[in-house]
Short mmCIF file of C-alpha atoms in Angstrom, two decimals:
data_model
loop_
_atom_site.label_atom_id
_atom_site.label_comp_id
_atom_site.label_asym_id
_atom_site.label_seq_id
_atom_site.Cartn_x
_atom_site.Cartn_y
_atom_site.Cartn_z
CA MET A 187 106.02 64.79 47.12
CA LYS A 188 109.40 66.40 46.35
CA ASP A 189 109.47 69.58 44.33
CA THR A 190 111.78 68.67 41.46
CA SER A 191 111.21 72.01 39.71
CA ARG A 192 113.84 73.53 42.00
CA HIS A 193 116.44 71.09 40.71
CA PRO A 194 116.22 71.29 36.89
CA LEU A 195 119.76 69.94 36.52
CA LYS A 196 118.94 66.79 38.50
CA THR A 197 115.76 66.17 36.55
CA SER A 198 117.51 66.68 33.19
CA LEU A 199 120.60 64.55 33.90
CA PRO A 200 118.91 61.23 32.99
CA ARG A 201 117.75 62.78 29.71
CA TRP A 202 121.24 64.04 28.90
CA ALA A 203 122.57 60.56 29.67
CA LEU A 204 119.95 59.05 27.37
CA LEU A 205 120.84 61.55 24.63
CA LEU A 206 124.55 60.79 24.98
CA GLY A 207 123.99 57.03 24.89
CA LEU A 208 121.70 57.18 21.85
CA SER A 209 124.13 59.53 20.06
CA THR A 210 127.00 57.11 20.67
CA LEU A 211 125.04 54.16 19.31
CA LEU A 212 124.06 56.07 16.18
CA VAL A 213 127.62 57.31 15.55
CA VAL A 214 128.96 53.76 15.84
CA GLY A 215 126.20 52.46 13.55
CA LEU A 216 126.82 55.13 10.91
CA GLU A 217 130.56 54.46 11.04
CA LEU A 218 129.97 50.73 10.50
CA LEU A 219 127.80 51.58 7.48
CA GLY A 220 130.56 53.83 6.14
CA LEU A 221 128.36 56.94 5.98
CA PRO A 222 130.02 60.38 6.12
CA ALA A 223 129.70 63.04 8.84
CA SER A 224 128.64 60.40 11.41
CA LEU A 225 129.95 62.47 14.35
CA LEU A 226 127.49 65.23 13.45
CA ILE A 227 124.57 63.33 11.97
CA GLY A 228 124.42 60.75 14.80
CA PRO A 229 123.94 63.30 17.63
CA MET A 230 121.54 65.33 15.48
CA VAL A 231 119.30 62.32 14.77
CA ALA A 232 119.46 61.26 18.43
CA ALA A 233 118.38 64.75 19.49
CA ILE A 234 115.53 64.73 16.97
CA VAL A 235 114.28 61.40 18.35
CA LEU A 236 114.45 62.71 21.92
CA ALA A 237 112.82 66.06 21.10
CA VAL A 238 109.93 64.41 19.25
CA SER A 239 109.40 61.75 21.93
CA ILE A 240 109.67 63.84 25.12
CA GLY A 241 108.87 67.28 23.77
CA GLN A 242 110.80 70.24 22.34
CA GLY A 243 112.51 72.55 24.85
CA THR A 244 113.04 69.87 27.51
CA LEU A 245 116.80 70.07 26.96
CA ARG A 246 118.86 72.95 25.63
CA VAL A 247 122.54 73.15 24.74
CA PRO A 248 124.25 75.93 26.78
CA ARG A 249 125.10 78.97 24.66
CA TRP A 250 128.84 79.43 25.21
CA PRO A 251 129.85 75.77 24.79
CA LEU A 252 127.85 75.79 21.54
CA LEU A 253 129.60 78.94 20.30
CA PHE A 254 132.96 77.41 21.19
CA GLY A 255 132.03 74.27 19.21
CA GLN A 256 131.03 76.37 16.20
CA ALA A 257 134.34 78.27 16.32
CA LEU A 258 136.21 74.94 16.45
CA VAL A 259 134.51 73.96 13.20
CA GLY A 260 135.80 77.22 11.70
CA PHE A 261 139.36 76.31 12.71
CA MET A 262 138.89 72.80 11.35
CA MET A 263 137.96 74.30 7.97
CA ALA A 264 140.94 76.68 8.14
CA ARG A 265 143.24 73.71 8.67
CA ALA A 266 142.21 72.33 5.25
CA ILE A 267 143.26 75.52 3.43
CA THR A 268 146.91 74.69 2.78
CA VAL A 269 149.48 76.50 0.65
CA ASP A 270 149.59 73.59 -1.84
CA ILE A 271 145.86 73.78 -2.48
CA LEU A 272 145.99 77.56 -2.95
CA GLN A 273 148.89 77.18 -5.42
CA THR A 274 146.94 74.59 -7.42
CA MET A 275 143.96 76.97 -7.60
CA ALA A 276 146.13 79.93 -8.60
CA SER A 277 147.88 77.97 -11.36
CA ASP A 278 144.66 77.72 -13.40
CA ALA A 279 142.36 80.28 -11.84
CA PRO A 280 140.00 80.84 -14.85
CA LEU A 281 139.20 77.14 -15.10
CA PHE A 282 138.57 76.81 -11.38
CA LEU A 283 136.45 79.95 -11.18
CA SER A 284 134.31 79.01 -14.20
CA MET A 285 133.53 75.54 -12.84
CA ILE A 286 132.95 76.77 -9.28
CA LEU A 287 130.67 79.60 -10.37
CA SER A 288 128.73 77.26 -12.69
CA VAL A 289 127.96 74.91 -9.79
CA ILE A 290 126.99 77.82 -7.53
CA VAL A 291 124.70 79.34 -10.18
CA ALA A 292 122.99 75.99 -10.81
CA ALA A 293 122.46 75.48 -7.06
CA GLY A 294 121.25 79.06 -6.68
CA LEU A 295 118.65 78.60 -9.43
CA LEU A 296 117.36 75.41 -7.80
CA GLY A 297 117.23 77.16 -4.43
CA TRP A 298 115.32 80.06 -6.00
CA LEU A 299 112.77 77.68 -7.55
CA LEU A 300 112.25 75.83 -4.26
CA THR A 301 111.89 79.19 -2.51
CA ARG A 302 109.39 80.50 -5.08
CA TRP A 303 107.35 77.31 -4.78
CA GLN A 304 107.62 77.57 -0.97
CA VAL A 305 108.64 73.94 -0.66
CA LEU A 306 110.28 75.04 2.60
CA PRO A 307 109.54 78.22 4.58
CA GLY A 308 111.35 81.50 3.94
CA THR A 309 114.82 81.27 2.40
CA THR A 310 115.56 77.89 3.96
CA ALA A 311 115.78 76.28 0.50
CA VAL A 312 118.48 78.76 -0.57
CA TRP A 313 120.77 77.79 2.30
CA GLY A 314 119.86 74.13 1.99
CA SER A 315 120.69 74.10 -1.74
CA SER A 316 124.14 75.62 -1.22
CA PRO A 317 126.55 73.08 -2.81
CA GLY A 318 129.09 72.69 -0.04
CA ALA A 319 130.18 73.80 3.43
CA ALA A 320 127.24 71.94 4.98
CA SER A 321 128.05 72.55 8.64
CA ALA A 322 128.93 76.21 7.99
CA MET A 323 125.70 76.79 6.06
CA VAL A 324 123.62 75.25 8.84
CA ILE A 325 125.30 77.45 11.45
CA MET A 326 125.21 80.65 9.38
CA SER A 327 121.67 80.18 8.07
CA GLU A 328 120.16 80.73 11.49
CA ALA A 329 121.99 84.04 11.87
CA TYR A 330 120.25 85.19 8.68
CA GLY A 331 116.73 84.11 9.62
CA ALA A 332 116.44 80.70 7.97
CA ASP A 333 115.25 77.54 9.74
CA ALA A 334 118.48 75.73 10.67
CA ARG A 335 116.58 72.47 11.23
CA LEU A 336 115.34 72.25 7.66
CA VAL A 337 118.63 73.58 6.28
CA ALA A 338 120.35 70.68 8.07
CA PHE A 339 117.77 68.27 6.62
CA MET A 340 118.56 69.44 3.06
CA GLN A 341 122.32 69.74 3.48
CA TYR A 342 122.96 66.35 5.06
CA LEU A 343 120.54 64.55 2.78
CA ARG A 344 122.63 65.88 -0.11
CA VAL A 345 125.87 64.89 1.66
CA VAL A 346 124.64 61.30 1.84
CA PHE A 347 123.44 61.33 -1.80
CA VAL A 348 126.73 62.75 -3.08
CA ALA A 349 128.91 60.45 -0.95
CA VAL A 350 127.06 57.34 -2.10
CA ALA A 351 127.08 58.43 -5.76
CA ALA A 352 130.77 59.37 -5.71
CA SER A 353 131.68 56.07 -4.07
CA VAL A 354 129.66 54.05 -6.61
CA VAL A 355 131.11 55.96 -9.59
CA SER A 356 134.64 55.54 -8.23
CA ARG A 357 134.25 51.79 -7.77
CA LEU A 358 132.64 51.33 -11.19
CA TRP A 359 135.23 53.44 -12.98
CA VAL A 360 138.37 51.91 -11.54
CA ALA A 361 139.10 48.64 -9.81
CA ALA A 362 139.80 50.44 -6.53
CA ASP A 363 139.06 48.99 -3.17
CA GLY A 364 138.39 52.16 -1.20
CA GLY A 365 135.98 54.93 -0.42
CA GLU A 366 135.45 53.81 3.13
CA PRO A 367 136.14 56.36 5.87
CA PRO A 368 139.23 55.68 7.98
CA PRO A 369 138.56 54.61 11.57
CA ILE A 370 138.00 57.43 14.06
CA ILE A 371 140.94 57.73 16.46
CA LEU A 372 139.67 59.81 19.35
CA PHE A 373 142.84 60.02 21.42
CA ALA A 374 145.75 60.40 19.01
CA PRO A 375 148.97 62.08 20.25
CA VAL A 376 148.61 65.85 20.63
CA ASP A 377 151.07 68.75 20.35
CA CYS A 378 150.24 70.36 23.72
CA LEU A 379 151.54 73.85 22.89
CA ALA A 380 149.75 74.00 19.54
CA PHE A 381 146.61 72.63 21.19
CA ALA A 382 146.69 75.32 23.90
CA GLU A 383 147.16 78.03 21.25
CA THR A 384 144.30 76.68 19.15
CA VAL A 385 141.89 76.50 22.10
CA THR A 386 142.84 80.02 23.26
CA LEU A 387 142.30 81.46 19.79
CA THR A 388 139.00 79.58 19.49
CA CYS A 389 137.72 81.22 22.67
CA LEU A 390 138.88 84.67 21.51
CA CYS A 391 137.31 84.25 18.06
CA ALA A 392 133.98 83.07 19.51
CA TYR A 393 133.93 86.00 21.95
CA SER A 394 134.87 88.52 19.23
CA ALA A 395 132.16 87.24 16.87
CA ILE A 396 129.51 87.75 19.55
CA ARG A 397 130.99 90.98 20.96
CA PHE A 398 131.00 92.68 17.54
CA ARG A 399 127.79 90.98 16.35
CA ILE A 400 129.24 89.54 13.16
CA PRO A 401 126.57 87.46 11.35
CA GLY A 402 127.95 83.92 11.00
CA GLY A 403 131.07 85.18 12.77
CA THR A 404 131.61 82.04 14.82
CA ILE A 405 132.55 80.36 11.53
CA ILE A 406 134.02 83.25 9.51
CA VAL A 407 136.29 84.80 12.18
CA PRO A 408 138.16 81.58 13.12
CA LEU A 409 138.32 80.56 9.45
CA VAL A 410 140.01 83.82 8.43
CA VAL A 411 142.24 84.05 11.52
CA GLY A 412 143.23 80.38 11.41
CA SER A 413 143.97 80.23 7.68
CA LEU A 414 146.06 83.43 7.79
CA LEU A 415 148.09 82.39 10.82
CA GLN A 416 148.57 78.89 9.41
CA GLY A 417 149.57 80.27 6.00
CA PHE A 418 152.25 82.50 7.53
CA GLY A 419 153.54 79.64 9.67
CA LEU A 420 152.51 81.33 12.93
CA LEU A 421 150.07 78.65 14.07
CA LYS A 422 149.74 74.91 13.89
CA ILE A 423 146.02 74.16 14.17
CA GLU A 424 145.83 71.22 16.59
CA LEU A 425 142.35 69.75 16.91
CA PRO A 426 142.21 66.28 18.50
CA MET A 427 139.32 64.15 17.33
CA TRP A 428 137.79 63.89 20.82
CA LEU A 429 137.41 67.68 20.92
CA LEU A 430 135.94 67.81 17.42
CA ALA A 431 133.55 65.01 18.40
CA ILE A 432 132.33 67.13 21.33
CA SER A 433 131.85 70.18 19.12
CA TYR A 434 129.99 68.14 16.47
CA ALA A 435 127.76 66.67 19.18
CA LEU A 436 126.94 70.12 20.60
CA ILE A 437 126.03 71.46 17.15
CA GLY A 438 124.03 68.35 16.25
CA TRP A 439 122.16 68.43 19.56
CA SER A 440 121.45 72.14 19.23
CA ILE A 441 119.79 71.56 15.86
CA GLY A 442 118.03 68.32 16.68
CA LEU A 443 116.55 69.38 20.03
CA ARG A 444 114.55 72.09 18.28
CA PHE A 445 112.68 69.69 16.01
CA THR A 446 108.98 69.13 16.50
CA ARG A 447 106.47 66.69 15.04
CA GLY A 448 105.27 69.51 12.77
CA ILE A 449 108.78 70.08 11.39
CA ILE A 450 109.23 66.34 10.81
CA ALA A 451 105.91 66.22 8.93
CA HIS A 452 106.91 69.25 6.84
CA ALA A 453 110.27 67.67 5.97
CA ALA A 454 108.55 64.41 5.00
CA ARG A 455 106.14 66.26 2.69
CA ALA A 456 109.01 68.16 1.09
CA LEU A 457 111.24 65.08 0.74
CA PRO A 458 110.30 64.09 -2.87
CA ARG A 459 110.90 67.60 -4.23
CA VAL A 460 114.05 68.13 -2.17
CA ALA A 461 115.44 64.76 -3.28
CA GLY A 462 114.52 65.60 -6.87
CA SER A 463 116.38 68.92 -6.67
CA ILE A 464 119.46 67.16 -5.23
CA LEU A 465 119.46 64.60 -8.06
CA LEU A 466 119.01 67.37 -10.63
CA LEU A 467 121.95 69.32 -9.16
CA MET A 468 124.09 66.18 -9.21
CA SER A 469 123.14 65.61 -12.86
CA LEU A 470 124.07 69.18 -13.78
CA CYS A 471 127.41 68.77 -12.01
CA GLY A 472 127.93 65.54 -13.95
CA CYS A 473 127.44 67.52 -17.18
CA MET A 474 130.03 70.04 -15.98
CA ALA A 475 132.42 67.20 -15.24
CA TYR A 476 131.96 65.97 -18.81
CA ALA A 477 132.71 69.46 -20.14
CA LEU A 478 135.80 69.63 -17.92
CA HIS A 479 136.97 66.32 -19.41
CA VAL A 480 136.27 67.30 -23.03
CA PHE A 481 137.54 70.89 -23.05
CA ALA A 482 140.25 70.84 -20.36
CA GLY A 483 141.53 67.28 -20.76
CA VAL A 484 140.91 66.35 -17.11
CA ASP A 485 140.42 62.62 -16.65
CA PRO A 486 136.72 61.75 -16.15
CA LEU A 487 136.88 60.45 -12.57
CA THR A 488 138.94 63.43 -11.38
CA ALA A 489 136.46 65.78 -13.07
CA TYR A 490 133.47 64.01 -11.52
CA LEU A 491 134.86 64.09 -7.98
CA ALA A 492 136.02 67.70 -8.36
CA THR A 493 132.56 68.91 -9.39
CA SER A 494 130.54 66.79 -6.92
CA PRO A 495 128.23 69.28 -5.12
CA GLY A 496 129.31 69.08 -1.50
CA GLY A 497 130.49 66.48 0.94
CA ALA A 498 134.12 67.58 0.54
CA ASP A 499 135.30 65.36 3.39
CA SER A 500 133.79 62.20 1.92
CA VAL A 501 134.94 63.18 -1.59
CA ALA A 502 138.47 63.59 -0.19
CA ILE A 503 138.38 60.08 1.27
CA ILE A 504 137.17 58.59 -2.01
CA ALA A 505 139.70 60.60 -4.05
CA ALA A 506 142.57 59.48 -1.80
CA SER A 507 141.75 55.83 -2.50
CA SER A 508 141.27 56.25 -6.26
CA ASP A 509 143.59 56.86 -9.19
CA VAL A 510 142.80 60.57 -9.56
CA ASP A 511 144.51 63.96 -9.29
CA VAL A 512 143.85 64.51 -5.56
CA PRO A 513 145.26 68.09 -5.35
CA PHE A 514 143.01 69.10 -8.28
CA VAL A 515 139.94 67.55 -6.65
CA MET A 516 140.60 69.19 -3.28
CA ALA A 517 141.47 72.55 -4.83
CA MET A 518 138.12 72.61 -6.64
CA GLN A 519 136.21 71.54 -3.53
CA THR A 520 138.06 74.00 -1.28
CA GLY A 521 137.69 76.88 -3.73
CA ARG A 522 133.95 76.33 -3.97
CA PHE A 523 133.70 76.09 -0.20
CA LEU A 524 135.46 79.44 0.26
CA ILE A 525 133.38 81.25 -2.36
CA ILE A 526 130.14 79.81 -0.98
CA LEU A 527 131.09 80.71 2.57
CA PHE A 528 131.58 84.37 1.74
CA THR A 529 128.88 84.79 -0.94
CA GLY A 530 126.16 82.58 0.63
CA PRO A 531 124.60 85.31 2.81
CA MET A 532 124.63 87.81 -0.08
CA LEU A 533 123.07 85.26 -2.44
CA ALA A 534 120.39 84.34 0.11
CA ARG A 535 119.46 87.99 0.65
CA PHE A 536 119.34 88.61 -3.11
CA ILE A 537 117.00 85.65 -3.66
CA ALA A 538 114.94 86.74 -0.65
CA ARG A 539 114.38 90.16 -2.21
CA ARG A 540 113.60 88.67 -5.63
CA SER A 541 111.14 86.26 -4.02
CA GLY A 542 109.45 88.94 -1.92
CA LEU A 543 110.59 87.33 1.34
CA ALA A 544 112.16 89.15 4.25
CA GLU A 545 115.42 88.01 5.70
CA ASN A 546 117.42 89.86 8.31
CA PRO A 547 120.55 88.90 10.21
CA ALA A 548 119.87 87.97 13.80
#
């Protein structure tokens, strides 16, 4: 009998091939159904299926490729922070801040209740209830001691809920034929110089975040660096879809491969209360949209899409195909994303202390 233990790469290659094939099928299926975040959710679900069927720990995503993928997500977020959006936010800052903070407070209260009731372990519910920046919250939550698997479960369940609700409301409100994601073009033309600069900066940001032990730094460092350089016209962030697809797959696999049957059972038990909290948050945001319409004169559909709690990418697609104020919608979504990104760790630690739970950065 051959000793295959000396050749772990050879023994794991068929499993990696199986994981890649299953991920591809799921991504294609989710795209055909028109569901958001398919490039991330597909690989994550495929990894969960594989981990539960063949056992956790059989496969593991290499550390540095994963960190590089996380930093790419940071640059992708930086690319969305344009001068036009910042000008729209600055033009009516009190209105934007009041609405953004109201959504964050409502989500924080729901997260605190779920934490107090221990629906999910530790401060997982705080990170999972964060109304936006789903991929960033999943990545950062682990650095602060939360269970990234269950955070992903909460975040992407809400993304699906919000995307479906926003699409339905948009189609009922106006006779618009839209809301479907555009087709994924993996190999679009690329600016080679800008691409080389982006990849080089991604590597430097990932290394710096680890070298200086910045909690959540693989997201924060490239976000800050990328948005500043882009804002001053010193960098064009070039991220071809094939590279983003690889980074999404690495992140999704990293999360999914750590699932166990016990975690799946825990998530299933928590599902009714988690779904209830998501629906309650969406209802509260609907009330805020009504207030925005009544007191600020914003048209109802624009107000609803602007205050939708998360799923900014899918909301952007729906807004672009509807008769709404798109810059207003994206300014509200982007502003909330930025505030959540930088206040999320502080809020989680505050709720941890108030709940008597310990949470320390990794």
